[in-house]
Amino acid sequence: MKMKRILRIFITIVAFLITNILFLSTANAGNWSSVACGYSHSLAIKTTGTLWAWGSNLDYQLGLGDNTQRTTPTQIGTAIRWSSVYCGSNIPATTGVQQPAVATGGY
C-alpha cells in the first residue's frame, strides 16, 4: 500500500512537470485568462472564453466523455463561454458567464 502511494505521488509530480513544460512551450501567455491544477489534471480558460483540459483523466475528470489521458490542452465543448475554473483533487468545476457552477467529471 505504501509503495502504491509513493508511485502515485511520483507519477503526479512527473505529470505536473510534463504538463507545465508542454503548456508553457505551446501556449502563448497572452491567450489564457485562468488556469487551475488538480491532483493529476489541469483546466484553463482562454481569453476567448473557451475551456481546455489536459492530464491523467483516469477518473473522467476532464469532462470529455472518456478516460483517455490528454498530454496537450484539449477543448471541452463550445456551447458555453467560461469565466472561471477551479480544480479540487479529482473534481474540476467551472463557471460560465451566464451559467451556474458545473462539475465536469471525477469523483
Short mmCIF file of N, CA and C in Angstrom, two decimals:
data_model
loop_
_atom_site.label_atom_id
_atom_site.label_comp_id
_atom_site.label_asym_id
_atom_site.label_seq_id
_atom_site.Cartn_x
_atom_site.Cartn_y
_atom_site.Cartn_z
N MET A 1 0.82 -1.19 0.00
CA MET A 1 0.00 0.00 0.00
C MET A 1 0.87 1.26 0.00
N LYS A 2 1.95 1.23 0.81
CA LYS A 2 2.84 2.38 0.87
C LYS A 2 3.53 2.60 -0.47
N MET A 3 3.94 1.51 -1.12
CA MET A 3 4.62 1.62 -2.42
C MET A 3 3.67 2.19 -3.46
N LYS A 4 2.41 1.80 -3.40
CA LYS A 4 1.42 2.32 -4.34
C LYS A 4 1.25 3.83 -4.16
N ARG A 5 1.24 4.28 -2.92
CA ARG A 5 1.11 5.71 -2.65
C ARG A 5 2.34 6.47 -3.14
N ILE A 6 3.52 5.93 -2.91
CA ILE A 6 4.75 6.57 -3.38
C ILE A 6 4.75 6.65 -4.90
N LEU A 7 4.34 5.58 -5.56
CA LEU A 7 4.28 5.56 -7.02
C LEU A 7 3.29 6.60 -7.53
N ARG A 8 2.15 6.71 -6.88
CA ARG A 8 1.15 7.68 -7.29
C ARG A 8 1.65 9.12 -7.13
N ILE A 9 2.36 9.38 -6.05
CA ILE A 9 2.93 10.71 -5.83
C ILE A 9 3.98 11.00 -6.89
N PHE A 10 4.83 10.03 -7.18
CA PHE A 10 5.86 10.20 -8.20
C PHE A 10 5.23 10.49 -9.56
N ILE A 11 4.22 9.72 -9.93
CA ILE A 11 3.54 9.91 -11.22
C ILE A 11 2.90 11.29 -11.27
N THR A 12 2.31 11.72 -10.17
CA THR A 12 1.69 13.05 -10.12
C THR A 12 2.72 14.14 -10.34
N ILE A 13 3.86 14.04 -9.68
CA ILE A 13 4.91 15.05 -9.84
C ILE A 13 5.42 15.08 -11.27
N VAL A 14 5.67 13.91 -11.84
CA VAL A 14 6.15 13.84 -13.23
C VAL A 14 5.10 14.41 -14.18
N ALA A 15 3.83 14.03 -13.99
CA ALA A 15 2.75 14.54 -14.85
C ALA A 15 2.64 16.06 -14.73
N PHE A 16 2.77 16.57 -13.51
CA PHE A 16 2.69 18.02 -13.30
C PHE A 16 3.82 18.73 -14.04
N LEU A 17 5.04 18.20 -13.92
CA LEU A 17 6.18 18.82 -14.60
C LEU A 17 6.03 18.77 -16.11
N ILE A 18 5.64 17.61 -16.63
CA ILE A 18 5.46 17.47 -18.08
C ILE A 18 4.34 18.40 -18.56
N THR A 19 3.25 18.43 -17.83
CA THR A 19 2.12 19.29 -18.20
C THR A 19 2.55 20.75 -18.28
N ASN A 20 3.26 21.19 -17.28
CA ASN A 20 3.69 22.59 -17.27
C ASN A 20 4.69 22.89 -18.36
N ILE A 21 5.60 21.98 -18.63
CA ILE A 21 6.57 22.18 -19.72
C ILE A 21 5.84 22.26 -21.05
N LEU A 22 4.91 21.31 -21.29
CA LEU A 22 4.15 21.33 -22.55
C LEU A 22 3.29 22.57 -22.65
N PHE A 23 2.63 22.92 -21.56
CA PHE A 23 1.76 24.09 -21.57
C PHE A 23 2.55 25.36 -21.86
N LEU A 24 3.66 25.53 -21.18
CA LEU A 24 4.46 26.74 -21.38
C LEU A 24 5.10 26.79 -22.75
N SER A 25 5.44 25.62 -23.30
CA SER A 25 6.10 25.62 -24.60
C SER A 25 5.12 25.79 -25.76
N THR A 26 3.85 25.44 -25.56
CA THR A 26 2.88 25.52 -26.65
C THR A 26 1.90 26.68 -26.51
N ALA A 27 1.83 27.26 -25.33
CA ALA A 27 0.81 28.28 -25.09
C ALA A 27 1.40 29.68 -25.15
N ASN A 28 0.66 30.56 -25.75
CA ASN A 28 1.02 31.97 -25.73
C ASN A 28 0.44 32.54 -24.44
N ALA A 29 1.28 33.07 -23.57
CA ALA A 29 0.84 33.52 -22.25
C ALA A 29 -0.31 34.51 -22.31
N GLY A 30 -0.42 35.27 -23.39
CA GLY A 30 -1.48 36.25 -23.51
C GLY A 30 -2.83 35.66 -23.84
N ASN A 31 -2.90 34.37 -24.15
CA ASN A 31 -4.16 33.74 -24.57
C ASN A 31 -4.94 33.09 -23.43
N TRP A 32 -4.40 33.01 -22.23
CA TRP A 32 -5.04 32.29 -21.13
C TRP A 32 -5.46 33.27 -20.05
N SER A 33 -6.72 33.16 -19.61
CA SER A 33 -7.20 34.06 -18.56
C SER A 33 -7.26 33.40 -17.20
N SER A 34 -7.32 32.06 -17.15
CA SER A 34 -7.43 31.35 -15.88
C SER A 34 -6.89 29.94 -16.04
N VAL A 35 -6.12 29.48 -15.06
CA VAL A 35 -5.58 28.12 -15.08
C VAL A 35 -5.73 27.53 -13.69
N ALA A 36 -6.11 26.24 -13.60
CA ALA A 36 -6.22 25.56 -12.32
C ALA A 36 -5.69 24.15 -12.46
N CYS A 37 -5.05 23.65 -11.40
CA CYS A 37 -4.47 22.30 -11.42
C CYS A 37 -5.07 21.47 -10.30
N GLY A 38 -5.45 20.23 -10.63
CA GLY A 38 -5.92 19.27 -9.65
C GLY A 38 -4.82 18.28 -9.34
N TYR A 39 -5.21 17.12 -8.82
CA TYR A 39 -4.24 16.09 -8.43
C TYR A 39 -3.41 15.62 -9.62
N SER A 40 -4.04 15.37 -10.75
CA SER A 40 -3.30 14.90 -11.93
C SER A 40 -3.91 15.43 -13.22
N HIS A 41 -4.52 16.60 -13.14
CA HIS A 41 -5.14 17.20 -14.31
C HIS A 41 -5.12 18.72 -14.19
N SER A 42 -5.29 19.39 -15.31
CA SER A 42 -5.32 20.85 -15.32
C SER A 42 -6.44 21.32 -16.24
N LEU A 43 -7.01 22.46 -15.91
CA LEU A 43 -8.00 23.11 -16.75
C LEU A 43 -7.58 24.56 -16.94
N ALA A 44 -7.92 25.12 -18.09
CA ALA A 44 -7.59 26.52 -18.36
C ALA A 44 -8.67 27.13 -19.24
N ILE A 45 -8.83 28.43 -19.10
CA ILE A 45 -9.78 29.17 -19.93
C ILE A 45 -8.98 30.17 -20.74
N LYS A 46 -9.21 30.15 -22.05
CA LYS A 46 -8.57 31.14 -22.92
C LYS A 46 -9.32 32.46 -22.80
N THR A 47 -8.69 33.53 -23.27
CA THR A 47 -9.32 34.85 -23.21
C THR A 47 -10.60 34.90 -24.05
N THR A 48 -10.77 33.95 -24.95
CA THR A 48 -11.99 33.88 -25.77
C THR A 48 -13.15 33.22 -25.01
N GLY A 49 -12.88 32.68 -23.80
CA GLY A 49 -13.92 32.04 -23.00
C GLY A 49 -14.03 30.54 -23.24
N THR A 50 -13.15 29.96 -24.06
CA THR A 50 -13.19 28.52 -24.30
C THR A 50 -12.46 27.79 -23.19
N LEU A 51 -12.96 26.59 -22.87
CA LEU A 51 -12.42 25.78 -21.78
C LEU A 51 -11.55 24.67 -22.34
N TRP A 52 -10.37 24.48 -21.75
CA TRP A 52 -9.40 23.48 -22.20
C TRP A 52 -8.97 22.64 -21.01
N ALA A 53 -8.70 21.34 -21.26
CA ALA A 53 -8.28 20.44 -20.18
C ALA A 53 -7.19 19.51 -20.67
N TRP A 54 -6.37 19.05 -19.73
CA TRP A 54 -5.35 18.05 -20.04
C TRP A 54 -4.91 17.39 -18.74
N GLY A 55 -4.35 16.19 -18.87
CA GLY A 55 -3.87 15.46 -17.70
C GLY A 55 -4.27 14.01 -17.73
N SER A 56 -4.25 13.38 -16.56
CA SER A 56 -4.45 11.95 -16.42
C SER A 56 -5.81 11.48 -16.94
N ASN A 57 -6.89 12.05 -16.47
CA ASN A 57 -8.26 11.71 -16.88
C ASN A 57 -8.68 10.29 -16.51
N LEU A 58 -7.95 9.64 -15.62
CA LEU A 58 -8.26 8.28 -15.21
C LEU A 58 -9.67 8.17 -14.64
N ASP A 59 -10.10 9.20 -13.93
CA ASP A 59 -11.43 9.20 -13.31
C ASP A 59 -12.42 10.09 -14.06
N TYR A 60 -12.18 10.28 -15.36
CA TYR A 60 -13.06 11.07 -16.23
C TYR A 60 -13.13 12.54 -15.81
N GLN A 61 -12.13 13.03 -15.08
CA GLN A 61 -12.20 14.37 -14.53
C GLN A 61 -12.05 15.49 -15.56
N LEU A 62 -11.66 15.17 -16.79
CA LEU A 62 -11.54 16.21 -17.80
C LEU A 62 -12.87 16.58 -18.43
N GLY A 63 -13.90 15.76 -18.23
CA GLY A 63 -15.22 16.09 -18.76
C GLY A 63 -15.33 15.91 -20.26
N LEU A 64 -14.52 15.01 -20.82
CA LEU A 64 -14.52 14.80 -22.26
C LEU A 64 -15.30 13.55 -22.68
N GLY A 65 -15.92 12.86 -21.73
CA GLY A 65 -16.73 11.70 -22.06
C GLY A 65 -15.95 10.39 -22.16
N ASP A 66 -14.65 10.43 -21.89
CA ASP A 66 -13.84 9.21 -21.88
C ASP A 66 -12.78 9.36 -20.80
N ASN A 67 -12.00 8.30 -20.59
CA ASN A 67 -10.93 8.41 -19.59
C ASN A 67 -9.55 8.30 -20.23
N THR A 68 -9.42 8.80 -21.45
CA THR A 68 -8.15 8.81 -22.15
C THR A 68 -7.30 9.98 -21.67
N GLN A 69 -6.04 9.70 -21.36
CA GLN A 69 -5.12 10.76 -20.92
C GLN A 69 -4.89 11.75 -22.06
N ARG A 70 -4.84 13.02 -21.72
CA ARG A 70 -4.54 14.08 -22.70
C ARG A 70 -3.25 14.76 -22.27
N THR A 71 -2.25 14.79 -23.14
CA THR A 71 -0.97 15.40 -22.80
C THR A 71 -0.85 16.84 -23.28
N THR A 72 -1.80 17.28 -24.06
CA THR A 72 -1.83 18.67 -24.51
C THR A 72 -3.23 19.23 -24.27
N PRO A 73 -3.37 20.53 -24.14
CA PRO A 73 -4.70 21.11 -23.91
C PRO A 73 -5.70 20.70 -24.99
N THR A 74 -6.87 20.21 -24.55
CA THR A 74 -7.94 19.77 -25.43
C THR A 74 -9.20 20.56 -25.09
N GLN A 75 -9.84 21.13 -26.08
CA GLN A 75 -11.01 21.96 -25.83
C GLN A 75 -12.19 21.11 -25.36
N ILE A 76 -12.92 21.62 -24.38
CA ILE A 76 -14.12 20.96 -23.86
C ILE A 76 -15.33 21.73 -24.36
N GLY A 77 -16.05 21.15 -25.30
CA GLY A 77 -17.28 21.76 -25.80
C GLY A 77 -17.10 23.14 -26.39
N THR A 78 -18.21 23.70 -26.88
CA THR A 78 -18.18 25.04 -27.47
C THR A 78 -19.42 25.87 -27.12
N ALA A 79 -20.35 25.30 -26.37
CA ALA A 79 -21.64 25.95 -26.14
C ALA A 79 -21.62 27.06 -25.10
N ILE A 80 -20.66 27.03 -24.20
CA ILE A 80 -20.66 27.97 -23.08
C ILE A 80 -19.41 28.83 -23.13
N ARG A 81 -19.56 30.11 -22.83
CA ARG A 81 -18.40 30.99 -22.67
C ARG A 81 -18.04 30.96 -21.19
N TRP A 82 -16.90 30.36 -20.85
CA TRP A 82 -16.50 30.14 -19.47
C TRP A 82 -15.82 31.37 -18.88
N SER A 83 -16.00 31.55 -17.56
CA SER A 83 -15.41 32.72 -16.91
C SER A 83 -14.42 32.38 -15.81
N SER A 84 -14.58 31.22 -15.16
CA SER A 84 -13.63 30.84 -14.12
C SER A 84 -13.54 29.33 -14.01
N VAL A 85 -12.43 28.87 -13.45
CA VAL A 85 -12.19 27.44 -13.34
C VAL A 85 -11.56 27.14 -11.99
N TYR A 86 -11.90 25.98 -11.42
CA TYR A 86 -11.36 25.54 -10.14
C TYR A 86 -11.12 24.04 -10.23
N CYS A 87 -10.05 23.55 -9.66
CA CYS A 87 -9.79 22.11 -9.61
C CYS A 87 -9.56 21.69 -8.17
N GLY A 88 -10.34 20.71 -7.72
CA GLY A 88 -10.07 20.06 -6.46
C GLY A 88 -9.14 18.89 -6.75
N SER A 89 -9.01 17.97 -5.85
CA SER A 89 -8.13 16.82 -6.05
C SER A 89 -8.48 16.08 -7.34
N ASN A 90 -9.72 15.62 -7.46
CA ASN A 90 -10.17 14.92 -8.66
C ASN A 90 -11.45 15.51 -9.21
N ILE A 91 -11.84 16.69 -8.76
CA ILE A 91 -13.10 17.28 -9.21
C ILE A 91 -12.86 18.69 -9.75
N PRO A 92 -12.88 18.83 -11.07
CA PRO A 92 -12.80 20.17 -11.64
C PRO A 92 -14.19 20.81 -11.67
N ALA A 93 -14.25 22.10 -11.52
CA ALA A 93 -15.51 22.82 -11.62
C ALA A 93 -15.27 24.12 -12.37
N THR A 94 -16.28 24.56 -13.10
CA THR A 94 -16.15 25.78 -13.90
C THR A 94 -17.41 26.63 -13.73
N THR A 95 -17.29 27.88 -14.08
CA THR A 95 -18.44 28.78 -14.06
C THR A 95 -18.50 29.49 -15.40
N GLY A 96 -19.68 29.46 -16.01
CA GLY A 96 -19.87 30.16 -17.27
C GLY A 96 -20.32 31.59 -17.02
N VAL A 97 -20.21 32.41 -18.04
CA VAL A 97 -20.62 33.81 -17.92
C VAL A 97 -22.09 33.89 -17.53
N GLN A 98 -22.94 33.08 -18.16
CA GLN A 98 -24.36 33.04 -17.82
C GLN A 98 -24.76 31.62 -17.44
N GLN A 99 -23.91 30.96 -16.67
CA GLN A 99 -24.10 29.56 -16.32
C GLN A 99 -23.68 29.36 -14.87
N PRO A 100 -24.46 28.62 -14.08
CA PRO A 100 -24.02 28.33 -12.71
C PRO A 100 -22.81 27.41 -12.73
N ALA A 101 -22.26 27.15 -11.58
CA ALA A 101 -21.09 26.26 -11.47
C ALA A 101 -21.42 24.88 -12.02
N VAL A 102 -20.45 24.29 -12.71
CA VAL A 102 -20.62 22.98 -13.32
C VAL A 102 -19.41 22.13 -12.96
N ALA A 103 -19.64 20.91 -12.47
CA ALA A 103 -18.55 19.95 -12.26
C ALA A 103 -18.46 19.11 -13.52
N THR A 104 -17.26 19.01 -14.10
CA THR A 104 -17.15 18.32 -15.39
C THR A 104 -16.93 16.83 -15.27
N GLY A 105 -16.53 16.32 -14.13
CA GLY A 105 -16.30 14.89 -14.01
C GLY A 105 -15.59 14.57 -12.71
N GLY A 106 -15.01 13.38 -12.65
CA GLY A 106 -14.28 12.96 -11.46
C GLY A 106 -15.21 12.44 -10.39
N TYR A 107 -14.69 12.37 -9.18
CA TYR A 107 -15.48 11.89 -8.05
C TYR A 107 -15.17 12.69 -6.82
#
